[in-house]
GROMACS .gro file of C-alpha atoms in nm:
model
  487
    1MET     CA    1   0.460  -1.553  -2.380
    2ALA     CA    2   0.764  -1.391  -2.258
    3LYS     CA    3   1.004  -1.645  -2.079
    4ILE     CA    4   1.008  -1.604  -1.701
    5PRO     CA    5   1.360  -1.537  -1.557
    6PRO     CA    6   1.462  -1.791  -1.275
    7GLY     CA    7   1.411  -1.715  -0.917
    8VAL     CA    8   1.111  -1.509  -0.990
    9GLY     CA    9   0.851  -1.759  -0.887
   10PRO     CA   10   0.843  -2.007  -0.610
   11ARG     CA   11   1.067  -2.343  -0.603
   12PHE     CA   12   0.768  -2.577  -0.527
   13PRO     CA   13   0.420  -2.594  -0.658
   14GLN     CA   14   0.151  -2.420  -0.445
   15VAL     CA   15  -0.188  -2.517  -0.281
   16VAL     CA   16  -0.359  -2.199  -0.214
   17VAL     CA   17  -0.645  -2.202   0.030
   18LEU     CA   18  -0.844  -1.896  -0.029
   19PHE     CA   19  -1.062  -1.791   0.266
   20GLY     CA   20  -1.325  -1.533   0.145
   21ALA     CA   21  -1.325  -1.689  -0.201
   22THR     CA   22  -1.672  -1.521  -0.298
   23GLY     CA   23  -1.589  -1.200  -0.180
   24ASP     CA   24  -1.503  -0.872  -0.341
   25LEU     CA   25  -1.155  -0.872  -0.314
   26ALA     CA   26  -1.136  -1.238  -0.436
   27ARG     CA   27  -1.321  -1.157  -0.728
   28ARG     CA   28  -1.162  -0.798  -0.850
   29LYS     CA   29  -0.780  -0.891  -0.754
   30LEU     CA   30  -0.673  -1.248  -0.626
   31LEU     CA   31  -0.867  -1.464  -0.868
   32PRO     CA   32  -0.755  -1.273  -1.153
   33GLY     CA   33  -0.414  -1.260  -1.001
   34LEU     CA   34  -0.374  -1.631  -0.975
   35PHE     CA   35  -0.500  -1.669  -1.306
   36HIS     CA   36  -0.221  -1.465  -1.449
   37LEU     CA   37   0.049  -1.597  -1.226
   38ALA     CA   38  -0.030  -1.958  -1.306
   39SER     CA   39  -0.096  -1.914  -1.685
   40ALA     CA   40   0.203  -1.714  -1.741
   41GLY     CA   41   0.401  -1.978  -1.577
   42PHE     CA   42   0.538  -1.784  -1.286
   43ILE     CA   43   0.405  -2.098  -1.049
   44PRO     CA   44   0.532  -2.443  -1.109
   45GLY     CA   45   0.212  -2.607  -1.039
   46CYS     CA   46  -0.065  -2.457  -0.848
   47ARG     CA   47  -0.420  -2.581  -0.690
   48ILE     CA   48  -0.664  -2.357  -0.529
   49ILE     CA   49  -0.915  -2.435  -0.283
   50GLY     CA   50  -1.179  -2.178  -0.238
   51VAL     CA   51  -1.348  -2.149   0.131
   52SER     CA   52  -1.632  -1.918   0.218
   53LEU     CA   53  -1.971  -1.910   0.372
   54ASP     CA   54  -2.143  -1.953   0.045
   55GLU     CA   55  -2.259  -2.320   0.019
   56TYR     CA   56  -2.146  -2.367  -0.341
   57GLY     CA   57  -2.036  -2.708  -0.508
   58VAL     CA   58  -1.712  -2.693  -0.728
   59GLU     CA   59  -1.890  -2.604  -1.052
   60GLU     CA   60  -2.040  -2.325  -0.914
   61PHE     CA   61  -1.742  -2.192  -0.765
   62ARG     CA   62  -1.580  -2.219  -1.100
   63ALA     CA   63  -1.852  -2.040  -1.263
   64ALA     CA   64  -1.827  -1.753  -1.010
   65ALA     CA   65  -1.434  -1.758  -1.093
   66ARG     CA   66  -1.487  -1.747  -1.473
   67SER     CA   67  -1.748  -1.434  -1.405
   68ALA     CA   68  -1.477  -1.282  -1.199
   69LEU     CA   69  -1.213  -1.306  -1.473
   70ASP     CA   70  -1.457  -1.196  -1.739
   71GLU     CA   71  -1.510  -0.886  -1.548
   72PHE     CA   72  -1.188  -0.791  -1.397
   73ALA     CA   73  -0.884  -0.965  -1.562
   74ALA     CA   74  -0.635  -0.723  -1.684
   75ARG     CA   75  -0.552  -0.956  -1.998
   76LYS     CA   76  -0.797  -1.163  -2.221
   77VAL     CA   77  -0.865  -1.481  -2.107
   78SER     CA   78  -0.828  -1.766  -2.363
   79ASP     CA   79  -1.068  -2.072  -2.359
   80ALA     CA   80  -0.750  -2.309  -2.331
   81ASP     CA   81  -0.611  -2.113  -2.054
   82TRP     CA   82  -0.941  -2.100  -1.865
   83ASP     CA   83  -1.005  -2.478  -1.882
   84THR     CA   84  -0.646  -2.536  -1.744
   85PHE     CA   85  -0.701  -2.295  -1.467
   86ALA     CA   86  -1.060  -2.430  -1.403
   87ALA     CA   87  -0.930  -2.790  -1.348
   88THR     CA   88  -0.702  -2.641  -1.060
   89LEU     CA   89  -1.011  -2.514  -0.883
   90ASP     CA   90  -1.182  -2.669  -0.574
   91TYR     CA   91  -1.440  -2.558  -0.318
   92VAL     CA   92  -1.519  -2.612   0.049
   93PRO     CA   93  -1.801  -2.453   0.238
   94LEU     CA   94  -1.693  -2.308   0.564
   95THR     CA   95  -1.988  -2.504   0.739
   96ALA     CA   96  -1.816  -2.824   0.607
   97GLY     CA   97  -1.535  -2.800   0.871
   98PRO     CA   98  -1.157  -2.868   0.932
   99ALA     CA   99  -1.185  -3.235   0.844
  100ALA     CA  100  -1.330  -3.146   0.482
  101LEU     CA  101  -1.084  -2.865   0.427
  102ARG     CA  102  -0.784  -3.112   0.520
  103ALA     CA  103  -0.945  -3.374   0.263
  104ALA     CA  104  -0.958  -3.106  -0.007
  105VAL     CA  105  -0.587  -3.002   0.051
  106ASP     CA  106  -0.475  -3.375   0.061
  107ALA     CA  107  -0.626  -3.453  -0.264
  108ALA     CA  108  -0.488  -3.157  -0.424
  109GLU     CA  109  -0.139  -3.214  -0.299
  110ALA     CA  110  -0.177  -3.541  -0.456
  111THR     CA  111  -0.217  -3.413  -0.801
  112LEU     CA  112   0.105  -3.217  -0.774
  113ALA     CA  113   0.449  -3.371  -0.878
  114GLY     CA  114   0.688  -3.389  -0.546
  115GLU     CA  115   0.710  -3.176  -0.252
  116SER     CA  116   0.457  -2.875  -0.243
  117ARG     CA  117   0.385  -2.579  -0.025
  118ARG     CA  118   0.079  -2.434   0.121
  119LEU     CA  119  -0.032  -2.066   0.087
  120HIS     CA  120  -0.346  -1.951   0.300
  121TYR     CA  121  -0.478  -1.634   0.194
  122LEU     CA  122  -0.724  -1.455   0.442
  123SER     CA  123  -0.941  -1.231   0.262
  124VAL     CA  124  -1.190  -1.186   0.539
  125PRO     CA  125  -1.278  -0.907   0.784
  126PRO     CA  126  -1.057  -0.892   1.087
  127SER     CA  127  -1.343  -1.026   1.312
  128ALA     CA  128  -1.323  -1.352   1.104
  129ALA     CA  129  -0.942  -1.383   1.080
  130LEU     CA  130  -0.884  -1.572   1.380
  131SER     CA  131  -1.155  -1.844   1.353
  132ALA     CA  132  -1.009  -1.919   0.998
  133VAL     CA  133  -0.666  -1.949   1.169
  134ARG     CA  134  -0.820  -2.183   1.428
  135MET     CA  135  -0.966  -2.377   1.151
  136LEU     CA  136  -0.629  -2.421   0.967
  137GLY     CA  137  -0.481  -2.512   1.304
  138GLU     CA  138  -0.772  -2.788   1.363
  139ALA     CA  139  -0.712  -2.916   1.004
  140GLY     CA  140  -0.352  -2.957   1.067
  141LEU     CA  141  -0.254  -2.711   0.767
  142VAL     CA  142   0.028  -2.532   0.952
  143GLU     CA  143   0.323  -2.720   0.843
  144ARG     CA  144   0.483  -2.643   0.520
  145SER     CA  145   0.262  -2.320   0.486
  146ARG     CA  146   0.264  -1.965   0.477
  147ILE     CA  147  -0.039  -1.727   0.594
  148VAL     CA  148  -0.122  -1.378   0.426
  149MET     CA  149  -0.319  -1.166   0.673
  150GLU     CA  150  -0.541  -0.842   0.521
  151LYS     CA  151  -0.553  -0.527   0.682
  152PRO     CA  152  -0.643  -0.373   0.956
  153PHE     CA  153  -0.410  -0.566   1.184
  154GLY     CA  154  -0.564  -0.447   1.497
  155THR     CA  155  -0.737  -0.117   1.603
  156ASP     CA  156  -0.497   0.008   1.869
  157LYS     CA  157  -0.183  -0.135   2.037
  158ALA     CA  158  -0.372  -0.353   2.268
  159SER     CA  159  -0.579  -0.529   2.002
  160ALA     CA  160  -0.270  -0.547   1.778
  161VAL     CA  161  -0.061  -0.735   2.069
  162SER     CA  162  -0.363  -0.978   2.149
  163LEU     CA  163  -0.400  -1.047   1.779
  164ASN     CA  164  -0.036  -1.140   1.715
  165ALA     CA  165  -0.030  -1.354   2.038
  166ARG     CA  166  -0.338  -1.540   1.917
  167LEU     CA  167  -0.180  -1.592   1.549
  168HIS     CA  168   0.133  -1.690   1.708
  169GLU     CA  169  -0.032  -1.973   1.908
  170VAL     CA  170  -0.072  -2.154   1.581
  171PHE     CA  171   0.179  -1.987   1.309
  172ALA     CA  172   0.537  -1.879   1.378
  173GLU     CA  173   0.605  -1.520   1.291
  174GLU     CA  174   0.822  -1.612   0.964
  175GLN     CA  175   0.504  -1.784   0.834
  176ILE     CA  176   0.287  -1.474   0.882
  177PHE     CA  177   0.278  -1.226   0.587
  178ARG     CA  178   0.064  -0.896   0.677
  179ILE     CA  179  -0.018  -0.763   0.342
  180ASP     CA  180  -0.012  -0.392   0.201
  181HIS     CA  181  -0.083  -0.382  -0.161
  182PHE     CA  182   0.050  -0.011  -0.182
  183LEU     CA  183   0.410  -0.159  -0.146
  184GLY     CA  184   0.321  -0.417  -0.392
  185LYS     CA  185   0.325  -0.146  -0.676
  186GLU     CA  186   0.622  -0.115  -0.876
  187PRO     CA  187   0.660   0.233  -0.791
  188ALA     CA  188   0.708   0.186  -0.406
  189GLN     CA  189   0.996  -0.043  -0.499
  190ASN     CA  190   1.129   0.196  -0.722
  191ILE     CA  191   1.215   0.427  -0.462
  192LEU     CA  192   1.451   0.187  -0.320
  193ALA     CA  193   1.631   0.159  -0.670
  194PHE     CA  194   1.618   0.530  -0.713
  195ARG     CA  195   1.761   0.578  -0.383
  196PHE     CA  196   2.041   0.325  -0.336
  197ALA     CA  197   2.139   0.280  -0.687
  198ASN     CA  198   2.189   0.631  -0.773
  199GLY     CA  199   2.481   0.822  -0.659
  200LEU     CA  200   2.317   1.155  -0.748
  201PHE     CA  201   2.060   1.141  -0.501
  202GLU     CA  202   2.170   0.941  -0.182
  203PRO     CA  203   2.395   1.209  -0.068
  204ILE     CA  204   2.130   1.464  -0.041
  205TRP     CA  205   1.841   1.228   0.110
  206ASN     CA  206   1.836   1.386   0.430
  207ARG     CA  207   1.760   1.691   0.677
  208ASN     CA  208   2.040   1.919   0.538
  209PHE     CA  209   1.913   1.901   0.180
  210ILE     CA  210   1.538   1.804   0.227
  211ASP     CA  211   1.307   2.069   0.381
  212HIS     CA  212   0.980   1.856   0.410
  213VAL     CA  213   0.802   1.573   0.264
  214GLN     CA  214   0.459   1.479   0.145
  215ILE     CA  215   0.280   1.154   0.112
  216ASP     CA  216  -0.047   1.246  -0.039
  217VAL     CA  217  -0.345   0.965  -0.131
  218PRO     CA  218  -0.675   1.150  -0.196
  219GLU     CA  219  -0.950   0.915  -0.339
  220THR     CA  220  -1.269   1.045  -0.532
  221LEU     CA  221  -1.446   0.722  -0.414
  222GLY     CA  222  -1.693   0.711  -0.145
  223LEU     CA  223  -1.767   0.409   0.059
  224GLY     CA  224  -2.001   0.230  -0.141
  225LYS     CA  225  -2.128  -0.081   0.047
  226ARG     CA  226  -1.836  -0.057   0.311
  227SER     CA  227  -1.985   0.240   0.526
  228GLY     CA  228  -2.069  -0.035   0.828
  229PHE     CA  229  -1.717  -0.148   0.824
  230TYR     CA  230  -1.562   0.216   0.769
  231GLU     CA  231  -1.766   0.352   1.048
  232GLN     CA  232  -1.571   0.120   1.290
  233THR     CA  233  -1.255   0.227   1.128
  234GLY     CA  234  -1.209   0.548   0.982
  235ALA     CA  235  -0.942   0.692   0.761
  236TYR     CA  236  -0.668   0.657   1.001
  237ARG     CA  237  -0.678   0.308   1.070
  238ASP     CA  238  -0.786   0.212   0.731
  239MET     CA  239  -0.505   0.396   0.559
  240VAL     CA  240  -0.256   0.586   0.765
  241VAL     CA  241  -0.135   0.291   0.999
  242THR     CA  242  -0.144   0.029   0.729
  243HIS     CA  243  -0.037   0.225   0.401
  244LEU     CA  244   0.098   0.573   0.432
  245PHE     CA  245   0.334   0.458   0.720
  246GLN     CA  246   0.460   0.173   0.535
  247ILE     CA  247   0.538   0.403   0.253
  248LEU     CA  248   0.715   0.650   0.489
  249GLY     CA  249   0.941   0.353   0.622
  250PHE     CA  250   1.042   0.276   0.258
  251MET     CA  251   1.114   0.647   0.186
  252ALA     CA  252   1.293   0.735   0.502
  253MET     CA  253   1.479   0.416   0.606
  254GLU     CA  254   1.877   0.379   0.617
  255PRO     CA  255   2.051   0.181   0.334
  256PRO     CA  256   2.010  -0.212   0.451
  257THR     CA  257   2.305  -0.407   0.459
  258SER     CA  258   2.179  -0.607   0.158
  259LEU     CA  259   1.852  -0.612  -0.040
  260GLU     CA  260   1.743  -0.931   0.146
  261PRO     CA  261   1.393  -0.909   0.323
  262ALA     CA  262   1.531  -0.922   0.681
  263PRO     CA  263   1.755  -0.625   0.639
  264ILE     CA  264   1.509  -0.414   0.479
  265SER     CA  265   1.233  -0.523   0.759
  266GLU     CA  266   1.500  -0.427   1.004
  267GLU     CA  267   1.564  -0.092   0.871
  268LYS     CA  268   1.193  -0.012   0.797
  269ASN     CA  269   1.134  -0.105   1.173
  270LYS     CA  270   1.401   0.143   1.292
  271VAL     CA  271   1.239   0.423   1.102
  272PHE     CA  272   0.922   0.324   1.309
  273ARG     CA  273   1.112   0.310   1.658
  274SER     CA  274   1.240   0.659   1.568
  275MET     CA  275   0.904   0.808   1.494
  276LEU     CA  276   0.768   1.039   1.755
  277PRO     CA  277   0.426   0.995   1.886
  278ILE     CA  278   0.128   1.171   1.664
  279GLN     CA  279   0.023   1.486   1.859
  280PRO     CA  280  -0.335   1.525   1.846
  281SER     CA  281  -0.271   1.909   1.778
  282ASP     CA  282  -0.082   1.812   1.446
  283VAL     CA  283  -0.375   1.630   1.300
  284VAL     CA  284  -0.679   1.738   1.092
  285ARG     CA  285  -0.982   1.533   1.076
  286GLY     CA  286  -1.273   1.556   0.829
  287GLN     CA  287  -1.579   1.424   0.722
  288TYR     CA  288  -1.759   1.453   0.420
  289ASN     CA  289  -2.098   1.632   0.391
  290GLY     CA  290  -2.359   1.340   0.356
  291TYR     CA  291  -2.147   1.080   0.524
  292ARG     CA  292  -2.389   1.063   0.825
  293GLN     CA  293  -2.681   0.983   0.570
  294GLU     CA  294  -2.501   0.663   0.442
  295ASP     CA  295  -2.630   0.318   0.522
  296GLY     CA  296  -2.483   0.192   0.854
  297VAL     CA  297  -2.359   0.500   0.987
  298ASP     CA  298  -2.469   0.692   1.288
  299PRO     CA  299  -2.645   0.995   1.213
  300GLU     CA  300  -2.408   1.183   1.484
  301SER     CA  301  -2.087   1.004   1.375
  302GLU     CA  302  -1.753   1.127   1.449
  303THR     CA  303  -1.584   0.895   1.244
  304GLU     CA  304  -1.335   1.065   0.989
  305THR     CA  305  -1.330   1.005   0.609
  306PHE     CA  306  -1.021   1.230   0.582
  307ILE     CA  307  -0.697   1.292   0.771
  308ALA     CA  308  -0.408   1.511   0.732
  309LEU     CA  309  -0.118   1.502   0.988
  310LYS     CA  310   0.226   1.600   1.049
  311CYS     CA  311   0.480   1.367   1.200
  312PHE     CA  312   0.867   1.350   1.272
  313ILE     CA  313   1.133   1.076   1.294
  314ASP     CA  314   1.346   1.151   1.550
  315ASN     CA  315   1.695   1.022   1.424
  316TRP     CA  316   2.020   1.146   1.289
  317ARG     CA  317   1.901   1.172   0.927
  318TRP     CA  318   1.551   1.307   0.958
  319ALA     CA  319   1.560   1.518   1.276
  320GLY     CA  320   1.339   1.839   1.233
  321VAL     CA  321   1.213   1.742   0.894
  322PRO     CA  322   0.831   1.758   0.903
  323PHE     CA  323   0.609   1.456   0.712
  324PHE     CA  324   0.302   1.564   0.632
  325LEU     CA  325   0.047   1.271   0.525
  326ARG     CA  326  -0.290   1.334   0.387
  327THR     CA  327  -0.583   1.081   0.263
  328GLY     CA  328  -0.936   1.077   0.245
  329LYS     CA  329  -1.267   1.000   0.050
  330ARG     CA  330  -1.472   1.200  -0.193
  331LEU     CA  331  -1.174   1.427  -0.253
  332ALA     CA  332  -1.124   1.619  -0.578
  333GLU     CA  333  -0.879   1.390  -0.755
  334GLY     CA  334  -0.741   1.062  -0.701
  335GLN     CA  335  -0.361   1.036  -0.671
  336ARG     CA  336  -0.105   0.875  -0.478
  337ILE     CA  337   0.217   1.070  -0.459
  338ILE     CA  338   0.516   1.132  -0.254
  339SER     CA  339   0.651   1.477  -0.305
  340ILE     CA  340   1.019   1.563  -0.144
  341ALA     CA  341   1.071   1.948  -0.110
  342PHE     CA  342   1.434   2.051  -0.131
  343ARG     CA  343   1.586   2.323   0.093
  344GLU     CA  344   1.605   2.666  -0.090
  345PRO     CA  345   1.953   2.826  -0.167
  346PRO     CA  346   2.067   3.001   0.137
  347LYS     CA  347   2.094   3.328  -0.059
  348SER     CA  348   1.959   3.462  -0.375
  349MET     CA  349   2.136   3.686  -0.592
  350PHE     CA  350   1.872   3.728  -0.848
  351PRO     CA  351   1.679   4.050  -0.871
  352ALA     CA  352   1.343   4.108  -0.745
  353GLY     CA  353   1.075   4.035  -1.002
  354SER     CA  354   1.292   3.756  -1.168
  355GLY     CA  355   1.049   3.484  -1.052
  356VAL     CA  356   1.301   3.298  -0.828
  357GLY     CA  357   1.125   3.153  -0.533
  358ALA     CA  358   0.773   3.247  -0.655
  359GLN     CA  359   0.658   2.903  -0.714
  360GLY     CA  360   0.824   2.740  -0.411
  361PRO     CA  361   1.107   2.482  -0.380
  362ASP     CA  362   1.242   2.228  -0.586
  363HIS     CA  363   1.035   1.896  -0.565
  364LEU     CA  364   1.121   1.524  -0.645
  365THR     CA  365   0.773   1.358  -0.688
  366PHE     CA  366   0.702   0.996  -0.727
  367ASP     CA  367   0.361   0.910  -0.893
  368LEU     CA  368   0.269   0.585  -0.688
  369ALA     CA  369   0.012   0.483  -0.946
  370ASP     CA  370   0.073   0.157  -1.139
  371ALA     CA  371   0.235   0.299  -1.419
  372SER     CA  372   0.535   0.450  -1.247
  373LYS     CA  373   0.607   0.821  -1.318
  374MET     CA  374   0.864   1.068  -1.162
  375SER     CA  375   0.939   1.416  -1.212
  376LEU     CA  376   1.201   1.661  -1.098
  377SER     CA  377   1.107   2.035  -1.076
  378PHE     CA  378   1.374   2.313  -1.092
  379TYR     CA  379   1.407   2.668  -1.197
  380GLY     CA  380   1.545   2.781  -1.553
  381LYS     CA  381   1.579   3.090  -1.733
  382ARG     CA  382   1.309   3.186  -1.958
  383PRO     CA  383   1.434   3.266  -2.323
  384GLY     CA  384   1.492   3.618  -2.409
  385PRO     CA  385   1.645   3.933  -2.277
  386GLY     CA  386   1.684   4.003  -1.885
  387MET     CA  387   1.678   3.697  -1.619
  388ARG     CA  388   1.332   3.577  -1.579
  389LEU     CA  389   1.304   3.223  -1.422
  390ASP     CA  390   1.024   2.962  -1.476
  391LYS     CA  391   0.964   2.660  -1.291
  392LEU     CA  392   1.049   2.356  -1.534
  393SER     CA  393   1.073   1.974  -1.494
  394LEU     CA  394   1.217   1.669  -1.599
  395GLN     CA  395   0.969   1.371  -1.626
  396PHE     CA  396   0.978   1.004  -1.660
  397ALA     CA  397   0.707   0.784  -1.731
  398MET     CA  398   0.740   0.379  -1.727
  399HIS     CA  399   0.559   0.399  -2.042
  400ASP     CA  400   0.837   0.565  -2.222
  401THR     CA  401   1.046   0.247  -2.180
  402GLY     CA  402   0.807   0.014  -2.373
  403LEU     CA  403   0.814  -0.214  -2.065
  404ILE     CA  404   0.480  -0.116  -1.910
  405GLY     CA  405   0.354  -0.476  -2.007
  406ASP     CA  406   0.612  -0.645  -1.782
  407VAL     CA  407   0.457  -0.464  -1.459
  408LEU     CA  408   0.296  -0.721  -1.220
  409GLU     CA  409  -0.028  -0.598  -1.058
  410ALA     CA  410   0.056  -0.528  -0.668
  411TYR     CA  411  -0.141  -0.826  -0.553
  412GLU     CA  412   0.023  -1.073  -0.818
  413ARG     CA  413   0.352  -0.935  -0.701
  414LEU     CA  414   0.279  -0.981  -0.335
  415ILE     CA  415   0.115  -1.346  -0.371
  416LEU     CA  416   0.442  -1.431  -0.570
  417ASP     CA  417   0.650  -1.287  -0.273
  418ALA     CA  418   0.485  -1.473  -0.016
  419MET     CA  419   0.489  -1.811  -0.204
  420ARG     CA  420   0.887  -1.746  -0.230
  421GLY     CA  421   0.902  -1.657   0.154
  422ASP     CA  422   1.022  -1.308   0.059
  423ARG     CA  423   0.898  -1.062   0.336
  424THR     CA  424   1.088  -0.749   0.204
  425LEU     CA  425   0.725  -0.586   0.122
  426PHE     CA  426   0.552  -0.727   0.411
  427THR     CA  427   0.491  -0.596   0.790
  428THR     CA  428   0.636  -0.761   1.104
  429ALA     CA  429   0.458  -0.788   1.432
  430GLU     CA  430   0.692  -0.561   1.575
  431GLY     CA  431   0.639  -0.282   1.312
  432ILE     CA  432   0.269  -0.283   1.318
  433GLU     CA  433   0.278  -0.271   1.718
  434ARG     CA  434   0.485   0.017   1.732
  435LEU     CA  435   0.288   0.207   1.470
  436TRP     CA  436   0.004   0.178   1.718
  437GLU     CA  437   0.192   0.289   1.994
  438VAL     CA  438   0.292   0.628   1.809
  439SER     CA  439  -0.084   0.646   1.746
  440THR     CA  440  -0.200   0.625   2.118
  441GLN     CA  441  -0.233   0.990   2.186
  442LEU     CA  442  -0.426   1.056   1.879
  443LEU     CA  443  -0.670   0.766   1.925
  444GLU     CA  444  -0.708   0.835   2.300
  445ALA     CA  445  -0.799   1.228   2.236
  446PRO     CA  446  -0.875   1.277   1.866
  447PRO     CA  447  -0.946   1.658   1.736
  448PRO     CA  448  -1.310   1.688   1.644
  449VAL     CA  449  -1.413   1.615   1.272
  450ARG     CA  450  -1.450   1.915   1.064
  451LEU     CA  451  -1.708   1.862   0.764
  452TYR     CA  452  -1.597   1.918   0.374
  453PRO     CA  453  -1.783   1.927   0.078
  454PRO     CA  454  -1.751   1.640  -0.153
  455GLY     CA  455  -1.519   1.712  -0.437
  456SER     CA  456  -1.297   1.928  -0.235
  457TRP     CA  457  -0.957   1.863  -0.088
  458GLY     CA  458  -1.079   1.841   0.277
  459PRO     CA  459  -1.135   2.069   0.536
  460LYS     CA  460  -0.982   2.412   0.509
  461SER     CA  461  -0.780   2.401   0.833
  462ILE     CA  462  -0.528   2.164   0.635
  463HIS     CA  463  -0.351   2.472   0.508
  464GLN     CA  464  -0.272   2.605   0.859
  465LEU     CA  465  -0.140   2.247   0.919
  466ILE     CA  466   0.130   2.252   0.655
  467ALA     CA  467   0.206   2.662   0.667
  468PRO     CA  468   0.435   2.792   0.563
  469HIS     CA  469   0.456   2.530   0.309
  470ALA     CA  470   0.178   2.441   0.054
  471TRP     CA  471   0.017   2.123  -0.032
  472ARG     CA  472   0.159   1.990  -0.368
  473LEU     CA  473  -0.161   1.854  -0.478
  474PRO     CA  474  -0.358   2.000  -0.683
  475PHE     CA  475  -0.068   2.012  -0.934
  476GLU     CA  476   0.013   2.365  -1.058
  477ARG     CA  477   0.164   2.142  -1.386
  478ALA     CA  478  -0.018   1.838  -1.517
  479TRP     CA  479   0.196   1.534  -1.608
  480ARG     CA  480   0.314   1.552  -1.946
  481ASP     CA  481   0.150   1.287  -2.181
  482PRO     CA  482   0.421   1.087  -2.341
  483ASN     CA  483   0.185   1.019  -2.632
  484LYS     CA  484   0.155   1.356  -2.741
  485SER     CA  485   0.450   1.514  -2.946
  486GLY     CA  486   0.646   1.795  -2.792
  487GLY     CA  487   0.547   1.699  -2.448
   0.00000   0.00000   0.00000
């Protein structure tokens, strides 16, 4: 097992109270993530108390956790590691009430050496979050604790303000960690390193050199059992406010005074304060054919399963540069990219037919999949007589470094950050309320949904939205496979 560098994990042992412990997110991500963090030595002592509606005993919860690890853990689970982990697990049914939860936490803390901290993870629907918060307050579990909230954080400005006010009745803002797993991914953080550690790129990261930016997160998946939830939410609330705008904040922010959580959060919030309100005329909403026939969906539903929009950041660095965002369900490919298009040279001395300009501007592209990739495209001369130009690219993949095994899964990274009190990758109350504020016109007067066939790239009108530019996806050139020679 690799030695864990100092400062990566929390200083104190942790008692994790996991609400929604038998739910889908806990099974797929949270229990496997906690198992890896504990067994790899990232946490100096850990106890996990599952809480949910299921009337389980402790052994039933341990059996459910083992089955979750067997199905979803990215790394092999040895019997010895499992036995150690199983001993840390306890369970309290929601019906047992605050006193039983408090007793379980006290018992867990008594088994840990010295001072400990509490991490309350609310893996529950938004409608159940406040009752969980109340239960923690009634159980007296606010002291020495931090609380992780899942999205969405409200459905508009009024509900976000109300939710934050109710949270602040029990927990202080510095105790609240609003999670966005997109920002937990290694590539999202790599944007910070790329921008601020390299003298080559920071000077050109502005409106003088960048023509437009695309943040594109199409998904091939449908909704499965989430149709009922999604019908009340839609793609904009589900993905844009909580994920794509957060990525935009990272990409567009000014250099922070230091790489500490508070300065980074402040620079991200400045981006959100500078955003112009989203205009309904700059938005395309879509719905895939067949959505209205899904369980729990209104047969005349106007909920969007696809959204593309244009937005602007009205500050010195980005004035006039359009940011194009797109996401949706049942699309042609599953991708997560940021693509930065550079301005073309002011004059071309190349002869007609040389190929210059034929394949659009130069792009810097970040792939936000778990295994980080970057590509920089440019024009270069084709070998041989005459002046013929082709689009070429420099590409980097994390696989090339041999360090891919060191990448923490997004939820693992964010759980660790919350335990350490590092808020760099989390959203503040001010930030989320501001994003709902810029969304008000769109939410009050949304354009009609346009149907699109599953397996496509969305409604046809997305091309008018981005004109005279073009969407980067689908790519004209695929990412090179680093395992193939000559790539």
